[in-house]
Each structure stands twice: as structure tokens, then as C-alpha cells.
Amino acid sequence: MSFDELDRKIVAALVADARATYAQVGLLVGLSAPAVKRRVDRLRDSGAITGFTAQVDPAALGWTTEAYVELFCRGRTSPASISAAVGRYPEVIDACTITGEADALLHIRASDVRHFEQVVERIGAEPFVVRTRSVIVLSRLVHGPDVPPAPGEG
């Protein structure tokens, strides 16, 4: 699928405000509301836009502790095995395989440090985990959109 400059502008407008109407987005990008709708429909059909969500402050829901945990795994543990295991923990909000010494990096939210400790203990008890290394987030300095601007923009 080709992704042109108007598509980029439409996506940027929706990332900034997913509740914006097609008319509002059209004003920002110089298109009519029906033209924006056609493009958004095409972007959704192609899989470029995967959905629309509400952004919620985790602390408002009681998730006040945020941390990253590196997993060091036994032998040739597959990414699918790691995914299946850590996917059972609602506190794990993101998990990635990574380069470097560790095999995976988990992004965890917990209600407090004790809750975080319990989650890390449970994950550390998984049969494939050799050890973990954790860092707790003190404060977020930058939090940008999921989609950065195109090269040369911003």
C-alpha cells in the first residue's frame, strides 16, 4: 500500500485526537470530509490503522509503579514461549525480544513496589528464566506518539 503525505497528515491528526471528525481532519489536511473518510477506510482496510483507543492515565486506575525488566532465558527459549508465559500477567503491558545480553524486555505496571516485586518473583519462577534485571521508572521525561513524524518533519 502506498502511504503518501496526505495519509501521513491524516494519521498524525488521528494520533493527536482519535475523536476528531472527518471534517475536522479535513480542515487540517486540506481535504473534504468524504475524501478523509475514504482515505481512513483505505488505511483501515490495509491494516495501516489498526484501531482507535482512549488514552488513560495509569495512575488514575491505581497503576502507580512502572518498570522495565530484562529477562535472561535458559538455552534456546523461543520468543513464542516467552510470549505465552508473560502474556498471562496483566501487569506486563509490553514485551519485546531485544539485542544485547538479555533475551527479552518487559514493560510492567503495578500498583506499588511490593506488587511489582511479586510480579517479578512470579515471572522469575518461570521454568525458562535464569535471571531478571529490573529498573523502576522514577519519572517520564518524554512520551511521544506511537508514530513519530516522517523523516525531515518535526
JSON list of C-alpha atoms in Angstrom, two decimals:
[
{"chain": "A", "resi": 1, "resn": "MET", "atom": "CA", "xyz": [0.00, 0.00, 0.00]},
{"chain": "A", "resi": 2, "resn": "SER", "atom": "CA", "xyz": [1.30, 3.43, -0.85]},
{"chain": "A", "resi": 3, "resn": "PHE", "atom": "CA", "xyz": [1.37, 5.87, 2.04]},
{"chain": "A", "resi": 4, "resn": "ASP", "atom": "CA", "xyz": [1.54, 9.45, 0.77]},
{"chain": "A", "resi": 5, "resn": "GLU", "atom": "CA", "xyz": [1.94, 12.79, 2.51]},
{"chain": "A", "resi": 6, "resn": "LEU", "atom": "CA", "xyz": [-1.82, 13.28, 2.94]},
{"chain": "A", "resi": 7, "resn": "ASP", "atom": "CA", "xyz": [-2.08, 9.85, 4.57]},
{"chain": "A", "resi": 8, "resn": "ARG", "atom": "CA", "xyz": [0.74, 10.83, 6.97]},
{"chain": "A", "resi": 9, "resn": "LYS", "atom": "CA", "xyz": [-1.07, 14.06, 7.87]},
{"chain": "A", "resi": 10, "resn": "ILE", "atom": "CA", "xyz": [-4.36, 12.23, 8.42]},
{"chain": "A", "resi": 11, "resn": "VAL", "atom": "CA", "xyz": [-2.68, 9.64, 10.65]},
{"chain": "A", "resi": 12, "resn": "ALA", "atom": "CA", "xyz": [-0.90, 12.40, 12.60]},
{"chain": "A", "resi": 13, "resn": "ALA", "atom": "CA", "xyz": [-4.21, 14.19, 13.14]},
{"chain": "A", "resi": 14, "resn": "LEU", "atom": "CA", "xyz": [-5.88, 10.99, 14.35]},
{"chain": "A", "resi": 15, "resn": "VAL", "atom": "CA", "xyz": [-2.96, 10.13, 16.63]},
{"chain": "A", "resi": 16, "resn": "ALA", "atom": "CA", "xyz": [-3.28, 13.60, 18.16]},
{"chain": "A", "resi": 17, "resn": "ASP", "atom": "CA", "xyz": [-7.08, 13.26, 18.53]},
{"chain": "A", "resi": 18, "resn": "ALA", "atom": "CA", "xyz": [-8.74, 9.99, 17.57]},
{"chain": "A", "resi": 19, "resn": "ARG", "atom": "CA", "xyz": [-12.14, 11.56, 18.25]},
{"chain": "A", "resi": 20, "resn": "ALA", "atom": "CA", "xyz": [-11.67, 14.24, 15.60]},
{"chain": "A", "resi": 21, "resn": "THR", "atom": "CA", "xyz": [-14.39, 14.22, 12.96]},
{"chain": "A", "resi": 22, "resn": "TYR", "atom": "CA", "xyz": [-13.60, 13.68, 9.31]},
{"chain": "A", "resi": 23, "resn": "ALA", "atom": "CA", "xyz": [-14.50, 17.36, 8.75]},
{"chain": "A", "resi": 24, "resn": "GLN", "atom": "CA", "xyz": [-12.03, 18.47, 11.45]},
{"chain": "A", "resi": 25, "resn": "VAL", "atom": "CA", "xyz": [-9.27, 16.29, 9.99]},
{"chain": "A", "resi": 26, "resn": "GLY", "atom": "CA", "xyz": [-10.16, 17.57, 6.53]},
{"chain": "A", "resi": 27, "resn": "LEU", "atom": "CA", "xyz": [-9.64, 21.16, 7.64]},
{"chain": "A", "resi": 28, "resn": "LEU", "atom": "CA", "xyz": [-6.18, 20.25, 8.93]},
{"chain": "A", "resi": 29, "resn": "VAL", "atom": "CA", "xyz": [-5.09, 18.41, 5.79]},
{"chain": "A", "resi": 30, "resn": "GLY", "atom": "CA", "xyz": [-6.96, 20.31, 3.07]},
{"chain": "A", "resi": 31, "resn": "LEU", "atom": "CA", "xyz": [-9.50, 17.65, 2.08]},
{"chain": "A", "resi": 32, "resn": "SER", "atom": "CA", "xyz": [-13.28, 17.30, 2.27]},
{"chain": "A", "resi": 33, "resn": "ALA", "atom": "CA", "xyz": [-14.79, 15.11, 4.98]},
{"chain": "A", "resi": 34, "resn": "PRO", "atom": "CA", "xyz": [-15.81, 12.41, 2.42]},
{"chain": "A", "resi": 35, "resn": "ALA", "atom": "CA", "xyz": [-12.25, 12.35, 1.00]},
{"chain": "A", "resi": 36, "resn": "VAL", "atom": "CA", "xyz": [-10.82, 11.92, 4.51]},
{"chain": "A", "resi": 37, "resn": "LYS", "atom": "CA", "xyz": [-13.31, 9.11, 5.21]},
{"chain": "A", "resi": 38, "resn": "ARG", "atom": "CA", "xyz": [-12.31, 7.29, 2.02]},
{"chain": "A", "resi": 39, "resn": "ARG", "atom": "CA", "xyz": [-8.63, 7.56, 2.95]},
{"chain": "A", "resi": 40, "resn": "VAL", "atom": "CA", "xyz": [-9.22, 6.45, 6.56]},
{"chain": "A", "resi": 41, "resn": "ASP", "atom": "CA", "xyz": [-11.28, 3.49, 5.31]},
{"chain": "A", "resi": 42, "resn": "ARG", "atom": "CA", "xyz": [-8.44, 2.55, 2.92]},
{"chain": "A", "resi": 43, "resn": "LEU", "atom": "CA", "xyz": [-5.87, 2.90, 5.73]},
{"chain": "A", "resi": 44, "resn": "ARG", "atom": "CA", "xyz": [-8.00, 0.68, 7.99]},
{"chain": "A", "resi": 45, "resn": "ASP", "atom": "CA", "xyz": [-8.60, -1.90, 5.25]},
{"chain": "A", "resi": 46, "resn": "SER", "atom": "CA", "xyz": [-4.86, -2.09, 4.53]},
{"chain": "A", "resi": 47, "resn": "GLY", "atom": "CA", "xyz": [-4.00, -2.53, 8.21]},
{"chain": "A", "resi": 48, "resn": "ALA", "atom": "CA", "xyz": [-2.07, 0.74, 8.47]},
{"chain": "A", "resi": 49, "resn": "ILE", "atom": "CA", "xyz": [-4.64, 1.98, 11.01]},
{"chain": "A", "resi": 50, "resn": "THR", "atom": "CA", "xyz": [-5.32, -0.86, 13.42]},
{"chain": "A", "resi": 51, "resn": "GLY", "atom": "CA", "xyz": [-7.90, 0.81, 15.66]},
{"chain": "A", "resi": 52, "resn": "PHE", "atom": "CA", "xyz": [-8.86, 3.77, 17.79]},
{"chain": "A", "resi": 53, "resn": "THR", "atom": "CA", "xyz": [-8.39, 3.85, 21.54]},
{"chain": "A", "resi": 54, "resn": "ALA", "atom": "CA", "xyz": [-8.74, 6.05, 24.58]},
{"chain": "A", "resi": 55, "resn": "GLN", "atom": "CA", "xyz": [-5.56, 7.04, 26.38]},
{"chain": "A", "resi": 56, "resn": "VAL", "atom": "CA", "xyz": [-5.86, 6.66, 30.14]},
{"chain": "A", "resi": 57, "resn": "ASP", "atom": "CA", "xyz": [-3.54, 7.82, 32.90]},
{"chain": "A", "resi": 58, "resn": "PRO", "atom": "CA", "xyz": [-2.45, 4.52, 34.53]},
{"chain": "A", "resi": 59, "resn": "ALA", "atom": "CA", "xyz": [-2.13, 6.23, 37.93]},
{"chain": "A", "resi": 60, "resn": "ALA", "atom": "CA", "xyz": [-5.84, 7.11, 37.77]},
{"chain": "A", "resi": 61, "resn": "LEU", "atom": "CA", "xyz": [-6.53, 3.37, 37.63]},
{"chain": "A", "resi": 62, "resn": "GLY", "atom": "CA", "xyz": [-4.18, 2.60, 40.53]},
{"chain": "A", "resi": 63, "resn": "TRP", "atom": "CA", "xyz": [-1.12, 1.57, 38.48]},
{"chain": "A", "resi": 64, "resn": "THR", "atom": "CA", "xyz": [1.43, 3.91, 40.10]},
{"chain": "A", "resi": 65, "resn": "THR", "atom": "CA", "xyz": [4.63, 1.90, 39.63]},
{"chain": "A", "resi": 66, "resn": "GLU", "atom": "CA", "xyz": [6.21, 1.45, 36.21]},
{"chain": "A", "resi": 67, "resn": "ALA", "atom": "CA", "xyz": [9.30, -0.60, 35.47]},
{"chain": "A", "resi": 68, "resn": "TYR", "atom": "CA", "xyz": [11.29, -2.40, 32.80]},
{"chain": "A", "resi": 69, "resn": "VAL", "atom": "CA", "xyz": [12.53, -5.93, 33.37]},
{"chain": "A", "resi": 70, "resn": "GLU", "atom": "CA", "xyz": [15.17, -7.69, 31.32]},
{"chain": "A", "resi": 71, "resn": "LEU", "atom": "CA", "xyz": [14.69, -11.46, 31.06]},
{"chain": "A", "resi": 72, "resn": "PHE", "atom": "CA", "xyz": [17.66, -13.76, 30.74]},
{"chain": "A", "resi": 73, "resn": "CYS", "atom": "CA", "xyz": [16.44, -17.12, 29.49]},
{"chain": "A", "resi": 74, "resn": "ARG", "atom": "CA", "xyz": [17.71, -20.69, 29.59]},
{"chain": "A", "resi": 75, "resn": "GLY", "atom": "CA", "xyz": [19.11, -22.21, 26.39]},
{"chain": "A", "resi": 76, "resn": "ARG", "atom": "CA", "xyz": [17.15, -21.64, 23.24]},
{"chain": "A", "resi": 77, "resn": "THR", "atom": "CA", "xyz": [13.89, -20.36, 24.67]},
{"chain": "A", "resi": 78, "resn": "SER", "atom": "CA", "xyz": [11.72, -19.31, 21.77]},
{"chain": "A", "resi": 79, "resn": "PRO", "atom": "CA", "xyz": [10.04, -15.92, 21.55]},
{"chain": "A", "resi": 80, "resn": "ALA", "atom": "CA", "xyz": [6.71, -17.77, 21.38]},
{"chain": "A", "resi": 81, "resn": "SER", "atom": "CA", "xyz": [7.42, -19.47, 24.72]},
{"chain": "A", "resi": 82, "resn": "ILE", "atom": "CA", "xyz": [8.34, -16.16, 26.33]},
{"chain": "A", "resi": 83, "resn": "SER", "atom": "CA", "xyz": [5.25, -14.51, 24.87]},
{"chain": "A", "resi": 84, "resn": "ALA", "atom": "CA", "xyz": [2.93, -17.27, 26.08]},
{"chain": "A", "resi": 85, "resn": "ALA", "atom": "CA", "xyz": [4.33, -17.12, 29.60]},
{"chain": "A", "resi": 86, "resn": "VAL", "atom": "CA", "xyz": [4.49, -13.37, 30.14]},
{"chain": "A", "resi": 87, "resn": "GLY", "atom": "CA", "xyz": [1.19, -12.84, 28.35]},
{"chain": "A", "resi": 88, "resn": "ARG", "atom": "CA", "xyz": [-0.51, -14.43, 31.36]},
{"chain": "A", "resi": 89, "resn": "TYR", "atom": "CA", "xyz": [0.46, -11.47, 33.55]},
{"chain": "A", "resi": 90, "resn": "PRO", "atom": "CA", "xyz": [-1.87, -8.47, 33.21]},
{"chain": "A", "resi": 91, "resn": "GLU", "atom": "CA", "xyz": [0.87, -6.28, 34.67]},
{"chain": "A", "resi": 92, "resn": "VAL", "atom": "CA", "xyz": [3.05, -6.89, 31.58]},
{"chain": "A", "resi": 93, "resn": "ILE", "atom": "CA", "xyz": [1.88, -4.22, 29.17]},
{"chain": "A", "resi": 94, "resn": "ASP", "atom": "CA", "xyz": [4.56, -4.80, 26.55]},
{"chain": "A", "resi": 95, "resn": "ALA", "atom": "CA", "xyz": [7.19, -7.45, 25.85]},
{"chain": "A", "resi": 96, "resn": "CYS", "atom": "CA", "xyz": [9.90, -7.49, 23.18]},
{"chain": "A", "resi": 97, "resn": "THR", "atom": "CA", "xyz": [12.83, -9.60, 22.14]},
{"chain": "A", "resi": 98, "resn": "ILE", "atom": "CA", "xyz": [15.93, -7.43, 22.16]},
{"chain": "A", "resi": 99, "resn": "THR", "atom": "CA", "xyz": [19.58, -7.27, 21.21]},
{"chain": "A", "resi": 100, "resn": "GLY", "atom": "CA", "xyz": [22.28, -7.43, 23.85]},
{"chain": "A", "resi": 101, "resn": "GLU", "atom": "CA", "xyz": [22.75, -9.77, 26.78]},
{"chain": "A", "resi": 102, "resn": "ALA", "atom": "CA", "xyz": [19.10, -10.15, 27.75]},
{"chain": "A", "resi": 103, "resn": "ASP", "atom": "CA", "xyz": [16.66, -12.17, 25.70]},
{"chain": "A", "resi": 104, "resn": "ALA", "atom": "CA", "xyz": [13.58, -10.03, 26.28]},
{"chain": "A", "resi": 105, "resn": "LEU", "atom": "CA", "xyz": [12.47, -6.74, 27.78]},
{"chain": "A", "resi": 106, "resn": "LEU", "atom": "CA", "xyz": [9.20, -6.43, 29.67]},
{"chain": "A", "resi": 107, "resn": "HIS", "atom": "CA", "xyz": [7.35, -3.20, 30.41]},
{"chain": "A", "resi": 108, "resn": "ILE", "atom": "CA", "xyz": [5.43, -3.65, 33.64]},
{"chain": "A", "resi": 109, "resn": "ARG", "atom": "CA", "xyz": [2.89, -1.57, 35.55]},
{"chain": "A", "resi": 110, "resn": "ALA", "atom": "CA", "xyz": [1.97, -2.39, 39.14]},
{"chain": "A", "resi": 111, "resn": "SER", "atom": "CA", "xyz": [0.00, -0.79, 41.95]},
{"chain": "A", "resi": 112, "resn": "ASP", "atom": "CA", "xyz": [3.11, -0.26, 44.10]},
{"chain": "A", "resi": 113, "resn": "VAL", "atom": "CA", "xyz": [6.65, -1.53, 44.60]},
{"chain": "A", "resi": 114, "resn": "ARG", "atom": "CA", "xyz": [5.50, -4.56, 46.62]},
{"chain": "A", "resi": 115, "resn": "HIS", "atom": "CA", "xyz": [3.11, -5.57, 43.84]},
{"chain": "A", "resi": 116, "resn": "PHE", "atom": "CA", "xyz": [5.92, -5.09, 41.30]},
{"chain": "A", "resi": 117, "resn": "GLU", "atom": "CA", "xyz": [8.20, -7.30, 43.41]},
{"chain": "A", "resi": 118, "resn": "GLN", "atom": "CA", "xyz": [5.56, -10.05, 43.49]},
{"chain": "A", "resi": 119, "resn": "VAL", "atom": "CA", "xyz": [5.15, -9.92, 39.71]},
{"chain": "A", "resi": 120, "resn": "VAL", "atom": "CA", "xyz": [8.92, -10.14, 39.16]},
{"chain": "A", "resi": 121, "resn": "GLU", "atom": "CA", "xyz": [9.12, -13.07, 41.57]},
{"chain": "A", "resi": 122, "resn": "ARG", "atom": "CA", "xyz": [6.36, -14.92, 39.68]},
{"chain": "A", "resi": 123, "resn": "ILE", "atom": "CA", "xyz": [7.96, -14.21, 36.30]},
{"chain": "A", "resi": 124, "resn": "GLY", "atom": "CA", "xyz": [11.38, -15.21, 37.67]},
{"chain": "A", "resi": 125, "resn": "ALA", "atom": "CA", "xyz": [9.91, -18.57, 38.69]},
{"chain": "A", "resi": 126, "resn": "GLU", "atom": "CA", "xyz": [9.00, -19.42, 35.08]},
{"chain": "A", "resi": 127, "resn": "PRO", "atom": "CA", "xyz": [10.99, -22.54, 34.13]},
{"chain": "A", "resi": 128, "resn": "PHE", "atom": "CA", "xyz": [12.91, -20.86, 31.30]},
{"chain": "A", "resi": 129, "resn": "VAL", "atom": "CA", "xyz": [14.01, -17.77, 33.26]},
{"chain": "A", "resi": 130, "resn": "VAL", "atom": "CA", "xyz": [17.60, -17.81, 34.51]},
{"chain": "A", "resi": 131, "resn": "ARG", "atom": "CA", "xyz": [17.51, -14.32, 36.00]},
{"chain": "A", "resi": 132, "resn": "THR", "atom": "CA", "xyz": [15.97, -10.88, 35.69]},
{"chain": "A", "resi": 133, "resn": "ARG", "atom": "CA", "xyz": [17.28, -7.34, 35.92]},
{"chain": "A", "resi": 134, "resn": "SER", "atom": "CA", "xyz": [14.86, -4.54, 36.74]},
{"chain": "A", "resi": 135, "resn": "VAL", "atom": "CA", "xyz": [14.74, -0.78, 36.64]},
{"chain": "A", "resi": 136, "resn": "ILE", "atom": "CA", "xyz": [11.88, 1.23, 38.12]},
{"chain": "A", "resi": 137, "resn": "VAL", "atom": "CA", "xyz": [10.80, 4.39, 36.32]},
{"chain": "A", "resi": 138, "resn": "LEU", "atom": "CA", "xyz": [11.10, 7.46, 38.54]},
{"chain": "A", "resi": 139, "resn": "SER", "atom": "CA", "xyz": [9.56, 9.95, 36.13]},
{"chain": "A", "resi": 140, "resn": "ARG", "atom": "CA", "xyz": [8.74, 10.11, 32.43]},
{"chain": "A", "resi": 141, "resn": "LEU", "atom": "CA", "xyz": [10.74, 12.78, 30.68]},
{"chain": "A", "resi": 142, "resn": "VAL", "atom": "CA", "xyz": [9.41, 12.38, 27.14]},
{"chain": "A", "resi": 143, "resn": "HIS", "atom": "CA", "xyz": [6.39, 10.48, 25.91]},
{"chain": "A", "resi": 144, "resn": "GLY", "atom": "CA", "xyz": [5.73, 10.92, 22.23]},
{"chain": "A", "resi": 145, "resn": "PRO", "atom": "CA", "xyz": [3.12, 9.46, 19.93]},
{"chain": "A", "resi": 146, "resn": "ASP", "atom": "CA", "xyz": [3.35, 5.83, 18.85]},
{"chain": "A", "resi": 147, "resn": "VAL", "atom": "CA", "xyz": [4.10, 7.01, 15.33]},
{"chain": "A", "resi": 148, "resn": "PRO", "atom": "CA", "xyz": [6.93, 9.54, 15.01]},
{"chain": "A", "resi": 149, "resn": "PRO", "atom": "CA", "xyz": [6.79, 12.16, 12.26]},
{"chain": "A", "resi": 150, "resn": "ALA", "atom": "CA", "xyz": [8.17, 11.27, 8.87]},
{"chain": "A", "resi": 151, "resn": "PRO", "atom": "CA", "xyz": [11.92, 11.82, 8.41]},
{"chain": "A", "resi": 152, "resn": "GLY", "atom": "CA", "xyz": [12.61, 15.52, 7.98]},
{"chain": "A", "resi": 153, "resn": "GLU", "atom": "CA", "xyz": [9.46, 16.56, 9.88]},
{"chain": "A", "resi": 154, "resn": "GLY", "atom": "CA", "xyz": [9.02, 17.51, 13.48]}
]
